[in-house]
Amino acid sequence: MIQLKEVSKKYGGKKYAVKDASFEVNAGEIFGFLGPNGAGKSTIIKSLVGLQPLTSGKMTICGYDVERQSVETKKRIGFVPDHYALYEKLTGREYINYIARLYGVEKEERDELIAHFLNIFELASAFDNQMKTYSHGMKQKVAIIAALIHTPPIWILDEPLTGLDPNSIFQVKETMKQYAARGNVVFFSSHIMDVVEKLCDRVAIIKKGEIITTQKVSDIVALGIPLEDYYMFSIKFGRVPTSAEEVKALPRAELVQVV
């Protein structure tokens, strides 16, 4: 449902932010996108959702070309950015209804979905207040509802758990699991390795704009390596470890000295 083929992006015709990135994400998967700050995660995500053009390569969403068929791809994506901007003088209800109308969601379906999400995220008591009165966690929940109000097959999130309290993190994780279980794609970037290890079916690791590996989390666990150690080794050496012994042989202090 998501496919990248030799995707590259340069800014100002200079250094590559992303170079020859290729991977696929399948229906029903929760897919984690991992890498240090500046590795190219947000560049790929912004290109996927149509916020910036590619330098070369091709991205497809549900078989549609992201650049050539942008309207069709955007209809099929729900996006929660790392820095969202809401119309804070609107109430939560006004904002979600506005977004739903943009996507052509009928009122009956819209009301049913809003009631469902208000119950999950415990927002009913504040939903008719202006969003400028909301906490960070409440605004994040509104951004998630806005991304899902048209029931897209692709849900993309950029660092969705940053700054949330434990209860909100639990609610978001449960929503991600339920959404993927219905055959949709959940694609998200994160630095929280414990969450990624427990939540994701597969992960991709990117360093300096290049994809180091795409792996099933179950295969990594089967090697006897925690995802965090697997990730740190991959980022340090630019390749994946072949065994748990290879990771354990390194002094811990050396493993965390990421280049």
Coordinates of C-alpha atoms in Angstrom, one line a residue:
M1 CA 0.0 0.0 0.0
I2 CA 3.1 2.3 0.4
Q3 CA 5.9 1.8 -2.0
L4 CA 9.2 3.8 -2.4
K5 CA 11.5 3.1 -5.4
E6 CA 14.9 4.7 -5.4
V7 CA 13.7 7.9 -3.8
S8 CA 16.1 10.8 -3.5
K9 CA 15.8 14.3 -2.3
K10 CA 18.3 17.2 -2.5
Y11 CA 17.8 20.6 -1.0
G12 CA 19.2 23.5 -3.1
G13 CA 20.9 21.1 -5.5
K14 CA 23.5 20.3 -2.9
K15 CA 23.8 17.4 -0.4
Y16 CA 21.4 14.6 -0.4
A17 CA 18.9 14.6 2.4
V18 CA 17.7 11.2 1.2
K19 CA 19.4 9.0 -1.4
D20 CA 18.0 5.9 -3.3
A21 CA 15.6 4.9 -0.5
S22 CA 13.4 1.9 -1.3
F23 CA 10.9 -0.1 0.8
E24 CA 7.3 -1.2 0.9
V25 CA 4.6 -1.2 3.6
N26 CA 1.8 -3.7 3.4
A27 CA -1.9 -3.6 4.3
G28 CA -2.5 -4.4 8.0
E29 CA 1.1 -3.5 9.1
I30 CA 2.3 -1.2 11.8
F31 CA 5.5 0.0 10.4
G32 CA 8.1 1.9 12.4
F33 CA 10.5 4.4 10.8
L34 CA 13.7 4.8 12.8
G35 CA 16.7 7.0 12.6
P36 CA 18.6 9.8 14.4
N37 CA 17.6 13.5 14.0
G38 CA 18.5 14.7 10.5
A39 CA 18.6 11.2 9.1
G40 CA 15.9 11.9 6.5
K41 CA 12.7 10.6 8.2
S42 CA 10.7 13.8 8.0
T43 CA 11.9 14.4 4.5
I44 CA 10.5 11.1 3.3
I45 CA 7.3 11.6 5.3
K46 CA 6.7 15.1 3.9
S47 CA 7.2 13.8 0.4
L48 CA 4.8 10.9 1.0
V49 CA 2.0 13.2 2.1
G50 CA 2.7 15.6 -0.8
L51 CA 4.2 18.5 1.1
Q52 CA 7.3 18.6 -1.1
P53 CA 8.5 17.2 -4.4
L54 CA 11.2 14.5 -4.9
T55 CA 14.4 15.0 -6.7
S56 CA 14.2 11.6 -8.2
G57 CA 12.5 8.2 -7.7
K58 CA 8.9 7.3 -7.2
M59 CA 6.4 6.9 -4.4
T60 CA 3.0 5.3 -4.6
I61 CA 0.1 5.2 -2.2
C62 CA -2.5 2.4 -2.9
G63 CA -1.1 2.2 -6.4
Y64 CA -1.4 5.9 -7.1
D65 CA 1.7 8.0 -7.9
V66 CA 2.2 10.6 -5.1
E67 CA 3.5 13.3 -7.4
R68 CA 1.3 12.7 -10.6
Q69 CA -1.9 11.7 -8.8
S70 CA -1.6 13.9 -5.7
V71 CA -5.4 14.3 -5.1
E72 CA -6.0 10.6 -5.2
T73 CA -3.2 9.9 -2.8
K74 CA -4.2 12.6 -0.4
K75 CA -7.7 11.2 -0.2
R76 CA -6.2 8.0 1.1
I77 CA -3.8 9.4 3.7
G78 CA -4.4 10.6 7.3
F79 CA -1.4 12.6 8.5
V80 CA -0.4 13.6 12.0
P81 CA 2.7 15.9 11.7
D82 CA 5.2 16.4 14.5
H83 CA 4.3 20.1 14.6
Y84 CA 0.6 20.5 13.9
A85 CA -1.2 23.7 13.4
L86 CA -4.9 23.9 14.5
Y87 CA -7.4 26.7 14.1
E88 CA -7.4 27.3 17.8
K89 CA -10.3 29.8 17.9
L90 CA -12.6 27.0 16.7
T91 CA -13.9 24.4 19.0
G92 CA -12.8 20.8 18.6
R93 CA -16.2 20.0 17.1
E94 CA -16.1 22.8 14.6
Y95 CA -12.6 21.9 13.5
I96 CA -13.3 18.2 13.0
N97 CA -16.6 19.0 11.1
Y98 CA -14.7 21.4 8.9
I99 CA -12.0 18.7 8.1
A100 CA -14.7 16.1 7.5
R101 CA -16.5 18.4 5.0
L102 CA -13.3 18.9 3.1
Y103 CA -13.0 15.2 2.6
G104 CA -16.7 14.8 1.7
V105 CA -17.7 12.8 4.8
E106 CA -21.5 12.6 5.1
K107 CA -22.9 14.0 8.3
E108 CA -24.4 10.7 9.6
E109 CA -21.0 8.9 9.2
R110 CA -19.2 11.9 10.6
D111 CA -21.3 12.1 13.7
E112 CA -20.8 8.3 14.3
L113 CA -17.0 8.6 14.0
I114 CA -16.9 11.7 16.2
A115 CA -18.8 9.9 18.9
H116 CA -16.5 6.9 18.6
F117 CA -13.3 8.9 19.0
L118 CA -14.7 11.1 21.8
N119 CA -15.3 8.0 23.7
I120 CA -11.9 6.5 23.1
F121 CA -10.0 9.8 23.8
E122 CA -12.2 11.0 26.6
L123 CA -12.7 14.4 25.0
A124 CA -16.4 14.9 25.2
S125 CA -16.4 17.4 28.1
A126 CA -14.1 19.8 26.3
F127 CA -15.0 19.2 22.6
D128 CA -17.2 22.2 22.4
N129 CA -14.6 24.6 24.0
Q130 CA -12.2 26.6 21.9
M131 CA -9.0 24.6 21.2
K132 CA -6.9 27.4 22.5
T133 CA -7.9 26.2 26.0
Y134 CA -6.7 22.6 25.3
S135 CA -3.6 21.0 26.7
H136 CA -0.9 19.6 24.3
G137 CA -2.3 16.1 24.7
M138 CA -5.9 17.2 23.9
K139 CA -4.7 19.0 20.8
Q140 CA -2.7 15.9 19.7
K141 CA -5.9 13.9 20.1
V142 CA -7.8 16.4 17.9
A143 CA -5.1 16.1 15.3
I144 CA -5.5 12.3 15.3
I145 CA -9.3 12.5 15.0
A146 CA -8.8 15.0 12.1
A147 CA -6.4 12.5 10.4
L148 CA -8.9 9.6 10.7
I149 CA -12.3 11.2 10.2
H150 CA -12.3 10.2 6.5
T151 CA -11.2 6.6 7.4
P152 CA -8.1 6.6 5.2
P153 CA -6.3 3.3 4.4
I154 CA -3.0 4.9 5.2
W155 CA -2.3 6.6 8.6
I156 CA 1.0 8.4 8.8
L157 CA 2.3 9.9 12.1
D158 CA 5.6 11.8 12.7
E159 CA 6.7 11.4 16.3
P160 CA 3.1 11.0 17.6
L161 CA 3.8 10.2 21.2
T162 CA 6.1 13.2 22.0
G163 CA 4.9 15.1 25.1
L164 CA 1.9 12.9 25.8
D165 CA 1.0 11.7 29.3
P166 CA 0.9 7.9 29.9
N167 CA -2.9 7.6 29.6
S168 CA -2.8 9.5 26.2
I169 CA 0.1 7.3 25.0
F170 CA -1.9 4.2 25.8
Q171 CA -5.0 5.5 24.0
V172 CA -3.0 6.4 20.9
K173 CA -1.2 3.0 20.8
E174 CA -4.5 1.1 21.2
T175 CA -6.0 3.1 18.3
M176 CA -3.0 2.3 16.1
K177 CA -3.3 -1.4 16.8
Q178 CA -7.0 -1.4 16.1
Y179 CA -6.6 0.6 13.0
A180 CA -4.0 -1.8 11.5
A181 CA -6.1 -4.8 12.6
R182 CA -8.8 -3.6 10.2
G183 CA -6.4 -4.0 7.2
N184 CA -5.0 -0.4 7.2
V185 CA -1.4 0.8 7.2
V186 CA 0.0 2.6 10.3
F187 CA 3.3 4.2 9.4
F188 CA 5.1 6.2 12.1
S189 CA 8.4 7.6 13.1
S190 CA 9.6 7.4 16.7
H191 CA 12.6 7.6 19.0
I192 CA 10.9 5.5 21.7
M193 CA 12.4 2.0 21.0
D194 CA 10.4 0.2 23.7
V195 CA 7.1 1.3 22.1
V196 CA 8.3 0.5 18.6
E197 CA 9.4 -3.0 19.6
K198 CA 6.1 -3.9 21.2
L199 CA 3.9 -2.2 18.6
C200 CA 5.4 -2.7 15.2
D201 CA 5.4 -5.6 12.7
R202 CA 8.3 -4.2 10.8
V203 CA 10.8 -1.4 10.9
A204 CA 13.1 0.5 8.6
I205 CA 16.3 2.2 9.9
I206 CA 17.7 5.2 8.1
K207 CA 21.1 6.9 8.5
K208 CA 22.3 10.0 6.7
G209 CA 19.6 9.7 4.1
E210 CA 20.2 6.0 3.3
I211 CA 18.1 3.0 4.3
I212 CA 20.3 0.6 6.2
T213 CA 17.7 -2.2 6.6
T214 CA 14.0 -3.1 6.6
Q215 CA 13.3 -6.0 9.1
K216 CA 10.5 -7.8 10.8
V217 CA 10.6 -7.0 14.6
S218 CA 10.1 -10.7 15.3
D219 CA 13.2 -11.6 13.3
I220 CA 15.3 -9.1 15.3
V221 CA 13.9 -10.5 18.6
A222 CA 14.7 -14.0 17.4
L223 CA 18.3 -13.0 17.1
G224 CA 18.3 -12.4 20.8
I225 CA 19.0 -8.7 20.4
P226 CA 16.7 -5.9 21.9
L227 CA 15.5 -3.6 19.2
E228 CA 17.3 -0.7 20.9
D229 CA 20.7 -2.4 20.7
Y230 CA 20.0 -3.5 17.1
Y231 CA 19.2 0.1 16.2
M232 CA 22.3 1.5 18.0
F233 CA 24.6 -1.0 16.3
S234 CA 23.1 -0.3 12.9
I235 CA 23.4 3.5 13.3
K236 CA 27.0 3.3 14.6
F237 CA 28.3 0.9 11.9
G238 CA 25.9 1.5 9.0
R239 CA 25.0 -2.2 8.8
V240 CA 23.0 -4.7 10.8
P241 CA 24.4 -7.1 13.3
T242 CA 24.4 -10.7 12.3
S243 CA 24.2 -12.2 15.8
A244 CA 23.6 -11.3 19.4
E245 CA 27.3 -12.2 20.1
E246 CA 28.4 -9.4 17.7
V247 CA 26.5 -6.9 19.8
K248 CA 27.4 -8.3 23.2
A249 CA 31.1 -8.2 22.3
L250 CA 31.1 -4.5 22.1
P251 CA 31.5 -2.5 25.3
R252 CA 28.3 -0.7 26.1
A253 CA 30.0 2.7 26.0
E254 CA 31.2 2.1 22.5
L255 CA 27.8 1.1 21.3
V256 CA 26.2 4.4 22.4
Q257 CA 28.9 6.5 20.7
V258 CA 26.8 6.9 17.6
V259 CA 28.5 8.5 14.5

